[in-house]
Coordinates of C-alpha atoms in Angstrom, one line a residue:
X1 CA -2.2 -52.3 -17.0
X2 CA -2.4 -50.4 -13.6
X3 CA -5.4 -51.6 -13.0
X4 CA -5.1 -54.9 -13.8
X5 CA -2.1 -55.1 -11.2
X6 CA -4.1 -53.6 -8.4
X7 CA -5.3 -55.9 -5.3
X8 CA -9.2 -57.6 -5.8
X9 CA -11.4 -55.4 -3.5
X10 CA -12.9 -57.5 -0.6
X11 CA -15.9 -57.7 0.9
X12 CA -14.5 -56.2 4.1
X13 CA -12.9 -53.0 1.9
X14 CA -16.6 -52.1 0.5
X15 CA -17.9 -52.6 3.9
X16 CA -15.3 -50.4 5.1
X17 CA -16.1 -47.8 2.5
X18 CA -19.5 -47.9 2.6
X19 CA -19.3 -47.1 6.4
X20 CA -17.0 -44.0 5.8
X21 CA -19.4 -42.8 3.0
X22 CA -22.4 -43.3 5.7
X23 CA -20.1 -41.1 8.2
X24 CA -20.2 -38.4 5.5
X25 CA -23.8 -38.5 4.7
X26 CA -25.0 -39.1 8.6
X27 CA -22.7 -35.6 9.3
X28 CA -23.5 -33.0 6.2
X29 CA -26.9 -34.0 7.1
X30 CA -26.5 -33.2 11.1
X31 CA -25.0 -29.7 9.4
X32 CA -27.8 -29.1 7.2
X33 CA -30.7 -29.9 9.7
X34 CA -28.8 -27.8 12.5
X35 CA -27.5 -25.1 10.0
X36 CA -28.0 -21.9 12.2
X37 CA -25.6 -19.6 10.3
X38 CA -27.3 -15.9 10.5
X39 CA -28.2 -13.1 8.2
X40 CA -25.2 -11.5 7.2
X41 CA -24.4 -7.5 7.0
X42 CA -23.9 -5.0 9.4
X43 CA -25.6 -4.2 12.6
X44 CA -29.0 -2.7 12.6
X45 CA -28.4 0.2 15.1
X46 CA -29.1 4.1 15.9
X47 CA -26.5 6.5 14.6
X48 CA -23.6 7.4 17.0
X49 CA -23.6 11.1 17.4
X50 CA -20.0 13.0 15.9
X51 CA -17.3 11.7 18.0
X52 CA -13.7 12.8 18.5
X53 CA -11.0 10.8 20.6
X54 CA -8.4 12.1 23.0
X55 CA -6.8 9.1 23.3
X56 CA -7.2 5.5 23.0
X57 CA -9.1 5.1 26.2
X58 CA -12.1 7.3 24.6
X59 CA -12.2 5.4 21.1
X60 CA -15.8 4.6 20.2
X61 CA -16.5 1.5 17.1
X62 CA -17.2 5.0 15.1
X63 CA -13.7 6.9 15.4
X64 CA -12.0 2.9 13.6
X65 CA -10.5 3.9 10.5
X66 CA -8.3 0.7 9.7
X67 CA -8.7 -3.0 10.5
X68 CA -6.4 -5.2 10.3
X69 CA -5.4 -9.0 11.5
X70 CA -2.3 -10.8 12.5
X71 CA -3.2 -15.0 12.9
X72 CA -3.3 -18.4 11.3
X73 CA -5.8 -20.3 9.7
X74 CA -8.7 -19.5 11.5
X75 CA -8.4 -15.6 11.0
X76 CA -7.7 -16.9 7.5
X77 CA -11.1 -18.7 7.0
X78 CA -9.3 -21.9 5.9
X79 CA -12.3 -24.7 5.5
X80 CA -15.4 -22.3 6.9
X81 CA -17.8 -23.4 4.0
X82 CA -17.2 -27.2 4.8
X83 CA -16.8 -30.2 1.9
X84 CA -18.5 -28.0 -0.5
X85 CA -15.5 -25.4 0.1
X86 CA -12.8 -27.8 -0.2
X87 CA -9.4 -26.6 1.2
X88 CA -9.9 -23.1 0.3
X89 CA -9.6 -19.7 2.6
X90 CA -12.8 -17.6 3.0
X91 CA -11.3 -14.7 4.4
X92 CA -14.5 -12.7 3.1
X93 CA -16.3 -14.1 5.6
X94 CA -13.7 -14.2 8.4
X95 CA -15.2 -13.3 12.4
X96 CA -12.9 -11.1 12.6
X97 CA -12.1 -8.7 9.2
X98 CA -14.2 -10.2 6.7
X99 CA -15.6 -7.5 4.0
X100 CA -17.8 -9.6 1.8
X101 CA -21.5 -7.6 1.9
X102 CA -22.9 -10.5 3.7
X103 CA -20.5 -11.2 6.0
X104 CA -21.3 -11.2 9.6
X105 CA -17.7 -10.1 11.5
X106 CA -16.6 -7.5 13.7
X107 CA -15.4 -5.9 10.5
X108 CA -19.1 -5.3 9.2
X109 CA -20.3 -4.1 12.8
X110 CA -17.7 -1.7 12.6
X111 CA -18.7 -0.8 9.3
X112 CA -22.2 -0.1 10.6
X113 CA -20.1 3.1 12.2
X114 CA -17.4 3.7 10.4
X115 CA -18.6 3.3 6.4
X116 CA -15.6 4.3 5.2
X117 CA -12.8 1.8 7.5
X118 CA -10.3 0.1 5.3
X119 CA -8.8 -3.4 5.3
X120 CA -11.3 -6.0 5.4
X121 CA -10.5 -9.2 3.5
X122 CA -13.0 -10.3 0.7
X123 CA -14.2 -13.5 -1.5
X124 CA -12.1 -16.8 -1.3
X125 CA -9.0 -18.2 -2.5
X126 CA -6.9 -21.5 -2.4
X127 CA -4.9 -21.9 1.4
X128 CA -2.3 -19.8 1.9
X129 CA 1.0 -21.5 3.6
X130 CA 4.3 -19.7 4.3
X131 CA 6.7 -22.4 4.5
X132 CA 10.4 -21.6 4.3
X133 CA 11.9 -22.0 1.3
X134 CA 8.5 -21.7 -0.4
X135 CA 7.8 -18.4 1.0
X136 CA 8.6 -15.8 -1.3
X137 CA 4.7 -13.9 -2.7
X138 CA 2.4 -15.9 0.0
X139 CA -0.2 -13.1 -0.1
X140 CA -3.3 -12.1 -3.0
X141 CA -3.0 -8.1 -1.6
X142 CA -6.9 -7.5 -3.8
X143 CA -8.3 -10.0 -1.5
X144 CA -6.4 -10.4 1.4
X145 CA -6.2 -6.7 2.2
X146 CA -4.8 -6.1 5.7
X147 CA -5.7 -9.5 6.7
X148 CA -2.4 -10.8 7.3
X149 CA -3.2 -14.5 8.9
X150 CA -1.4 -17.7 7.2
X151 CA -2.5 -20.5 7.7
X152 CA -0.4 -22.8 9.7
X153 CA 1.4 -19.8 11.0
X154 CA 3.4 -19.8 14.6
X155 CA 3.8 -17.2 16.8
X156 CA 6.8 -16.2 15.5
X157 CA 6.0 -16.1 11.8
X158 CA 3.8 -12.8 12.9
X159 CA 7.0 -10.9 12.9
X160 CA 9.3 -12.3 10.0
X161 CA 6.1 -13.4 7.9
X162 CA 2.8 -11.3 8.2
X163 CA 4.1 -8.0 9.9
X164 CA 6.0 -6.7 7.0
X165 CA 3.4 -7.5 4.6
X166 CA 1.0 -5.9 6.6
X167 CA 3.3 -2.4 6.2
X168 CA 3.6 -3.1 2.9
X169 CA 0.1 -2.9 2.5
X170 CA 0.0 -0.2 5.1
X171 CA 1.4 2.1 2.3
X172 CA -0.3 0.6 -0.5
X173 CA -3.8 1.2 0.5
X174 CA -2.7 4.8 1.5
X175 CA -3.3 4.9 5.3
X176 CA -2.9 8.1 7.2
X177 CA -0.6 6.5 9.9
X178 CA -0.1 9.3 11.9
X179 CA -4.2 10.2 12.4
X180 CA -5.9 7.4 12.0
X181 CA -7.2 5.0 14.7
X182 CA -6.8 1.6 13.5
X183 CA -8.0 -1.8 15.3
X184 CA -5.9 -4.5 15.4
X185 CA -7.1 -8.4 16.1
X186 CA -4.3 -11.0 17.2
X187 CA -5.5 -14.7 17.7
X188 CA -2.4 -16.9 17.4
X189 CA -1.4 -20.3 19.1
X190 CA -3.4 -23.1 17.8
X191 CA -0.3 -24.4 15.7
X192 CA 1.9 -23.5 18.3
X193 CA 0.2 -25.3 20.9
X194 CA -0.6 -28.9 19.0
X195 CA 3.1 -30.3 19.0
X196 CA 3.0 -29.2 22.6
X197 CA 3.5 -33.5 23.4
X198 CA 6.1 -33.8 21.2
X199 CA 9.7 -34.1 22.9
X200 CA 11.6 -32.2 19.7
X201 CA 8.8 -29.6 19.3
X202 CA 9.8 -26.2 21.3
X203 CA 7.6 -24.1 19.6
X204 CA 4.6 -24.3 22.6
X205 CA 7.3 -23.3 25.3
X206 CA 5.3 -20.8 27.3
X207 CA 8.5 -18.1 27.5
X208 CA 9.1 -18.9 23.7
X209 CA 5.6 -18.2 22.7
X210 CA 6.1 -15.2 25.4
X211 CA 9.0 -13.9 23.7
X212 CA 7.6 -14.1 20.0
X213 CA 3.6 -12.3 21.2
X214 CA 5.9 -9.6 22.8
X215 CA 8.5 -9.2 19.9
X216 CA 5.4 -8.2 17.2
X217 CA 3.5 -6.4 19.3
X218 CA 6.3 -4.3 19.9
X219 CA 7.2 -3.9 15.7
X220 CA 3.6 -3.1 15.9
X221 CA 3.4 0.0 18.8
X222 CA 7.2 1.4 16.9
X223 CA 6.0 1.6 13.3
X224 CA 1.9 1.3 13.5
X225 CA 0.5 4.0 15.8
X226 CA -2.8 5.0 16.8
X227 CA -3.7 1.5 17.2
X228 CA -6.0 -0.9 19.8
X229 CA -5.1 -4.1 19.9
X230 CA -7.3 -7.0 20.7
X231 CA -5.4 -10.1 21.7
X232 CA -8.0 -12.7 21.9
X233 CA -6.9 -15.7 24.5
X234 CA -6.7 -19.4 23.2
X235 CA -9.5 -22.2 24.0
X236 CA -8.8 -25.7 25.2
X237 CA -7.8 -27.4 22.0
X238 CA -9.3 -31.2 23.7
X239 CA -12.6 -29.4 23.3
X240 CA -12.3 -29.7 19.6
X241 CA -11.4 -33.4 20.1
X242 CA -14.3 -34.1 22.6
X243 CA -17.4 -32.4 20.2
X244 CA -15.9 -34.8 17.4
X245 CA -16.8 -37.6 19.6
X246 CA -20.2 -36.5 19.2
X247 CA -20.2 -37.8 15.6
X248 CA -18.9 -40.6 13.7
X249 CA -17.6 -38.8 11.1
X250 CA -15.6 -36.6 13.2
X251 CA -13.9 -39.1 15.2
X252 CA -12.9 -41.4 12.0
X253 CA -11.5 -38.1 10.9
X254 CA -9.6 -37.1 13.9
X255 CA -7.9 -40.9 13.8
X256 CA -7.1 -40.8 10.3
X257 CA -7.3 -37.7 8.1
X258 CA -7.2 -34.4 10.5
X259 CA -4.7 -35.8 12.8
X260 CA -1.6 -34.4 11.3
X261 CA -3.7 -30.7 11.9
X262 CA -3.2 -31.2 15.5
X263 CA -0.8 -34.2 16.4
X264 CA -1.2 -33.8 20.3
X265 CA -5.2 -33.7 20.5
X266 CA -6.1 -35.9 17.3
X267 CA -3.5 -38.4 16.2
X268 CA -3.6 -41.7 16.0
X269 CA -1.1 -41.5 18.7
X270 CA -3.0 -38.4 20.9
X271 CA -3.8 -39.7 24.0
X272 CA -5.4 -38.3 27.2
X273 CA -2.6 -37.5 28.9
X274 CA -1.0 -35.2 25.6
X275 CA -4.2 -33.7 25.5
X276 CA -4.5 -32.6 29.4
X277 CA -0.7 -31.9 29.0
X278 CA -2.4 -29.2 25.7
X279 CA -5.0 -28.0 27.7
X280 CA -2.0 -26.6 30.8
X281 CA 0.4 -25.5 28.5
X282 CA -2.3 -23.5 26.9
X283 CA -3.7 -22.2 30.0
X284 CA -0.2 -20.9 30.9
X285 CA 0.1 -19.3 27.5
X286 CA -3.1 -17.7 28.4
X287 CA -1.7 -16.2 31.7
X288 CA 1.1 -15.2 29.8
X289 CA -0.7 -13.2 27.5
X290 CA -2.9 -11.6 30.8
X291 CA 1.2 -10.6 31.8
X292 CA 1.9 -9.0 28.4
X293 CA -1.5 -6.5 28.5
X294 CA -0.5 -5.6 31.7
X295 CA 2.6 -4.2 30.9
X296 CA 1.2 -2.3 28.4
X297 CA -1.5 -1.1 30.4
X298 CA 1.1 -0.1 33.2
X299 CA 3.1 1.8 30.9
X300 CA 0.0 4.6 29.8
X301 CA 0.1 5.0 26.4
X302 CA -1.8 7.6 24.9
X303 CA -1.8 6.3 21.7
X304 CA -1.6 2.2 21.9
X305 CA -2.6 -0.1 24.1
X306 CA -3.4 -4.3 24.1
X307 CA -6.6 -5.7 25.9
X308 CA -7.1 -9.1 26.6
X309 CA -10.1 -10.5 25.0
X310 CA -10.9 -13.8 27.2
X311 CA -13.9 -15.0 25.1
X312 CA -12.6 -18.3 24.3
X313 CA -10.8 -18.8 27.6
X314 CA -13.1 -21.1 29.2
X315 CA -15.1 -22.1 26.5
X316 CA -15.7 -25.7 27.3
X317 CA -15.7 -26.3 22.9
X318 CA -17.4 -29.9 23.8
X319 CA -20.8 -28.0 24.6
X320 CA -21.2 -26.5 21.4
X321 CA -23.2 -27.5 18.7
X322 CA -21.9 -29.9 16.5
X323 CA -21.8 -27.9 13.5
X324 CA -19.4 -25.6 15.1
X325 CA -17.0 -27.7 13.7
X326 CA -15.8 -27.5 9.6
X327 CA -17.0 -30.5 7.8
X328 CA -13.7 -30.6 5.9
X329 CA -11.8 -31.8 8.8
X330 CA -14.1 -31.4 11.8
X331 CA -11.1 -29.7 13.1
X332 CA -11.7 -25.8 12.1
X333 CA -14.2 -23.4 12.5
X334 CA -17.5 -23.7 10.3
X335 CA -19.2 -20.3 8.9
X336 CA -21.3 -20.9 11.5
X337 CA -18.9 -20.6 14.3
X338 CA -16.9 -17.7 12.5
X339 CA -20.1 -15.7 13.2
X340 CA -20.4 -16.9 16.5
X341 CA -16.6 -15.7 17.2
X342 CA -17.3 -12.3 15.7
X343 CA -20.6 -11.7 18.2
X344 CA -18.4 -12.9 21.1
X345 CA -15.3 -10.5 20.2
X346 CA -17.1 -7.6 19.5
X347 CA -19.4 -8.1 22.6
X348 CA -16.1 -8.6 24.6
X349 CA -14.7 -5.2 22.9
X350 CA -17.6 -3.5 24.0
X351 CA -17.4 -4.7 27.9
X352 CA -15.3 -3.6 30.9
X353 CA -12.7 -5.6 31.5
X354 CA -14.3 -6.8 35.1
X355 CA -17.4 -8.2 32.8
X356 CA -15.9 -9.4 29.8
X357 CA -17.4 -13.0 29.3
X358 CA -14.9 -15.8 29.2
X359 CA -16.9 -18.1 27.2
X360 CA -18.2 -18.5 23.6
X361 CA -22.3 -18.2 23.5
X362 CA -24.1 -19.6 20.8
X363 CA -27.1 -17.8 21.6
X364 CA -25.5 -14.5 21.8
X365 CA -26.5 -11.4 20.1
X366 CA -24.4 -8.5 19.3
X367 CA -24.0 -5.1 21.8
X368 CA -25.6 -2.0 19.9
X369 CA -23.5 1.1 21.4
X370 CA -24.6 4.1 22.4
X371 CA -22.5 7.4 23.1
X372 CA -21.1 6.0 26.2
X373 CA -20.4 2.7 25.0
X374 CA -16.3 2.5 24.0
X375 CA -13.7 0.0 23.2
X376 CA -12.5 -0.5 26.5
X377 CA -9.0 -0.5 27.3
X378 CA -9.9 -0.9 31.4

């Protein structure tokens, strides 16, 4: 039998397994005694007085009629809930657009304005990966909604992958394209950025990456107007690799179980210098995003326009807590840091450009606007 043909367990193997078991237990514990996921809902704020824009430079959280995403697995909510989630998306409770009624995300601050916006992802489903050839339905439109991210996506998957869905859908939930103001979030590079050490790998070229940001956004300001774009900068990926080192189940599952996630920062064969070698590349991509909303900017749109959003810039990741981190694979963010993310964007939305913070704060709250307080295009 099978069994019978399988190798006697030694004394070293149950040592070895009852050490990765105590990894487990040690971490969910370190979750559950720092577990400092807030309150979901909306914001608890005064009323905005009736509001209507000239252009997008005057657009208020109020005058959002649409949300809608373009992203990879973190705007998907791919392992938030931890172990007990398995390798499902919780797009419900996405920073971002998630819809769920106790979601805590920039789309349930808008909502606190705008009851009526459309687009916000709801409950959970299994991962979502859009891998040639196996690409042909990707998508669960009654949940996903306009959130668009795929996990595992590249940069230039936003235009042959998620853009034309997100028309479809566009048209399917009935959107008045021509009046309404719709807000756009754009986090990509994460998958772009891990095979950055890799010598047959070309997809974290900075003018590559360059080429593929400008490309959608483009599609996007031809066929989607009235629309603000946030295009939310990338962190040092190393971060995610130092705040693992912080536990022991993190760092046996950067060696041996998340490495393939992120082959330059937590391999097996990740070293010090492919992770510094990450961190520059990333930086550059960074500046070349600062390049892209520039051009835009210079160009005076009336009707579109694409702020940087530097939150995550200089967020040194390592100084987080340690539940920041998914217990599936200590590699993506937990529930806790999705609601974290969401206060950080929407506070960054909410700021002039000058004052914007560049890093992620735990101990943040969110902005409540007033009649002078706008999303920010300057």
């Amino acid at each position: 039998s099978i069994l019978l043909s399988l190798p006697p367990i030694t004394v070293i193997d149950l040592f070895r397994l009852m050490y990765h078991i105590l990894c487990v237990i040690i971490f969910v514990i370190a979750i559950l005694a720092n577990g400092n996921e807030v309150e979901g809902g909306g914001l608890q704020c005064p009323a905005l007085p009736p509001h209507v824009p000239s252009s997008i430079h005057d657009l208020r959280p109020d005058d959002i009629k649409v949300m809608m995403t373009l992203g990879d697995s973190i705007t998907a909510g791919f392992g938030l809930e931890g172990i007990k989630g398995g390798a499902n998306e919780y797009r419900g409770q996405s920073w971002s657009i998630g819809a769920d009624a106790n979601a805590s995300s920039v789309f349930s601050f808008i909502q606190s304005f705008s009851p009526n916006v459309m687009g916000g992802s709801i409950g959970s489903h299994v991962v979502e990966i859009c891998i040639d050839p196996y690409c042909q339905n990707p998508y669960i439109p009654k949940q996903d909604k306009l959130n668009t991210a795929q996990s595992g996506a590249q940069v230039e998957d936003l235009s042959v992958k998620e853009f034309p869905y997100l028309l479809q859908e566009l048209a399917s939930l009935g959107v008045d394209m021509e009046n309404d103001w719709k807000l756009l979030t754009l986090f990509i590079g994460a998958n772009d950025l891990c095979g950055t050490c890799l010598t047959d790998n070309p997809y974290g070229e900075p003018d590559r990456f360059e080429s593929g940001l400008f490309s959608v956004l483009e599609r996007v300001r031809n066929n989607i107007p009235k629309t603000f774009v946030n295009l939310v900068q990338m962190f040092n990926l190393s971060g995610v690799y130092d705040l693992g080192l912080d536990t022991l189940y993190c760092t046996e599952m950067h060696q041996h179980v998340s490495g393939f996630e992120c082959d330059c920062i937590m391999s097996e064969t990740a070293t010090d210098t492919s992770r510094n070698l990450t961190d520059v590349i990333t930086q550059e991509v960074n500046s070349r995003m600062s390049s892209i909303a520039s051009y835009y900017q210079s160009q005076n749109y009336t009707d579109f326009a694409v702020v940087i959003q530097p939150f995550a810039r200089d967020t040194k990741v390592a100084t987080l807590p340690t539940n920041f981190l998914s217990s599936l694979d200590c590699f993506h963010p937990s529930l806790f840091a999705h609601q974290t993310m969401a206060v950080s964007l929407w506070n960054n939305m909410l700021t002039k450009q000058e004052a914007k913070k560049t890093y992620i704060d735990p101990n943040d709250t969110p902005i409540c606007p007033d009649s002078n307080t706008f999303l920010f295009t300057y």
